[in-house]
Coordinates of C-alpha atoms in Angstrom, one line a residue:
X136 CA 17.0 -11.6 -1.1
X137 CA 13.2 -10.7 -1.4
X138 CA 12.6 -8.8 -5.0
X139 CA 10.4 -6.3 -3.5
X140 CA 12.5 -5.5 -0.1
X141 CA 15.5 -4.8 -2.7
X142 CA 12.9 -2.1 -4.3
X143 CA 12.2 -0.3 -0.7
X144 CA 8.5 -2.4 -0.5
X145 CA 7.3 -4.6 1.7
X146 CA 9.3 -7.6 3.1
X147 CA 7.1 -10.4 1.9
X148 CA 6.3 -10.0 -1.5
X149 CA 7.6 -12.5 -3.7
X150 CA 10.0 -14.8 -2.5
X151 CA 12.1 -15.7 -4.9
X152 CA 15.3 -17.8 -5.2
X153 CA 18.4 -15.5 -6.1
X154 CA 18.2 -11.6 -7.1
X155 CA 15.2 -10.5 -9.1
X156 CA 14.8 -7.4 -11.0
X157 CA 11.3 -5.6 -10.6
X158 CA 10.5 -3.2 -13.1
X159 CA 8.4 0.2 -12.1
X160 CA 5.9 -0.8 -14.5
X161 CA 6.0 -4.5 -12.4
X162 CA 6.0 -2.4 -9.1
X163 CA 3.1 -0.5 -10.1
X164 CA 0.7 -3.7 -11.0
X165 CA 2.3 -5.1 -7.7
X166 CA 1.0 -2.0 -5.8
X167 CA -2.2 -1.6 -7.6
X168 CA -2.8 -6.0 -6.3
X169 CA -2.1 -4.8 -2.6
X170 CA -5.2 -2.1 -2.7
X171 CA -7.1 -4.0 -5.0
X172 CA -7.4 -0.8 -7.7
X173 CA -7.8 -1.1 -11.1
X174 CA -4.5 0.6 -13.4
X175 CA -7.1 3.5 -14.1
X176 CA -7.9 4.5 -10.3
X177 CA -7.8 8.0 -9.6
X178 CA -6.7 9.5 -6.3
X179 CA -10.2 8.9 -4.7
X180 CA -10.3 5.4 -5.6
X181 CA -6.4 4.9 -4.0
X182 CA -7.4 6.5 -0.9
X183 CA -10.4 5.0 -0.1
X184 CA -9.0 1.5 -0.8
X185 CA -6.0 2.8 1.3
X186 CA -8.2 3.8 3.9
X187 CA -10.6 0.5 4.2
X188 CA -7.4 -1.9 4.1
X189 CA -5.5 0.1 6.5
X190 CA -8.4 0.1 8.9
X191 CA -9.2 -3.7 8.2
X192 CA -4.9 -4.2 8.9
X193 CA -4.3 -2.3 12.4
X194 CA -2.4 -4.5 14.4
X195 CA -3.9 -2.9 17.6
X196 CA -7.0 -5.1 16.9
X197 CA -5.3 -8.1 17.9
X198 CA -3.7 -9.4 21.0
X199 CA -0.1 -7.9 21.8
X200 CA 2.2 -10.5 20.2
X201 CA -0.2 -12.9 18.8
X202 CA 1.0 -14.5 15.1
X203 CA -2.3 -12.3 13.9
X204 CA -0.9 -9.0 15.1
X205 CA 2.3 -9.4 13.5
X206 CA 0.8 -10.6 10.3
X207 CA -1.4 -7.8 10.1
X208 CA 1.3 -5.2 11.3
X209 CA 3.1 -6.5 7.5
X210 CA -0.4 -6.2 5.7
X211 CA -0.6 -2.6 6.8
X212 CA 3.5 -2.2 6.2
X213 CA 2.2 -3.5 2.5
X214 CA -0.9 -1.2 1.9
X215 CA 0.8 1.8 3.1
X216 CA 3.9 0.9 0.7
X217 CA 1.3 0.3 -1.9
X218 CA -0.3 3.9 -1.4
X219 CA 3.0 5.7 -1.3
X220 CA 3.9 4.3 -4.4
X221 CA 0.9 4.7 -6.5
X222 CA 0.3 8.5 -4.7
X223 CA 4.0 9.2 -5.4
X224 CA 3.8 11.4 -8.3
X225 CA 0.9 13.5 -7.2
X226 CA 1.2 17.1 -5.4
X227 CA 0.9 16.8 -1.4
X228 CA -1.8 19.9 -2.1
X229 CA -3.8 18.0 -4.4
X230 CA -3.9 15.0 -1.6
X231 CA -4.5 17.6 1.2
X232 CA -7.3 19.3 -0.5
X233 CA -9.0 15.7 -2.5
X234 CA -9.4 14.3 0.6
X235 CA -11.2 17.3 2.3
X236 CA -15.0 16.5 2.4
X237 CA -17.1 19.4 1.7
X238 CA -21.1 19.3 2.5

């Protein structure tokens, strides 16, 4: 069974012979590798790598069932495990109101 699909993540990530534990603090460097952050990234930093890769991912730029849109449609099932995880312990008001842009 996949080490990561056993912890809710994506489907792909590693493949391993037999049952693997994953740590959190293993999940968390794992997530942090899918966006490309740094372990010190604040919110900002995690949504705008969220954003970029999720845009970069969308399935709805390739053609309907091409081997590319079903790869991308797991890179984006990836990020947006990736985001939840890292964005998991902060408050859905203090994600509504960091990502408001103010001029």
């Amino acid at each position: 069974m996949d080490a990561v699909q056993e912890l809710d993540g994506p489907a792909s990530y590693p493949k391993e012979k037999g049952q693997v534990t994953i740590t959190p603090a293993d999940k968390g460097t794992l997530a942090r590798r899918v966006l490309g952050v740094t372990k010190d990234a604040d919110f900002d930093t995690l949504r705008k790598a969220f954003e970029r890769l999720n845009k970069r991912s969308d399935p709805a730029k390739f053609p309907d069932g091409s081997p590319e849109q079903m790869q991308a449609a797991e890179i984006q099932k990836r990020v947006h495990w990736a985001y939840r995880f890292l964005t998991d312990d902060i408050s859905i008001t203090e994600k509504r109101f960091r990502s408001l842009e103010i001029e």
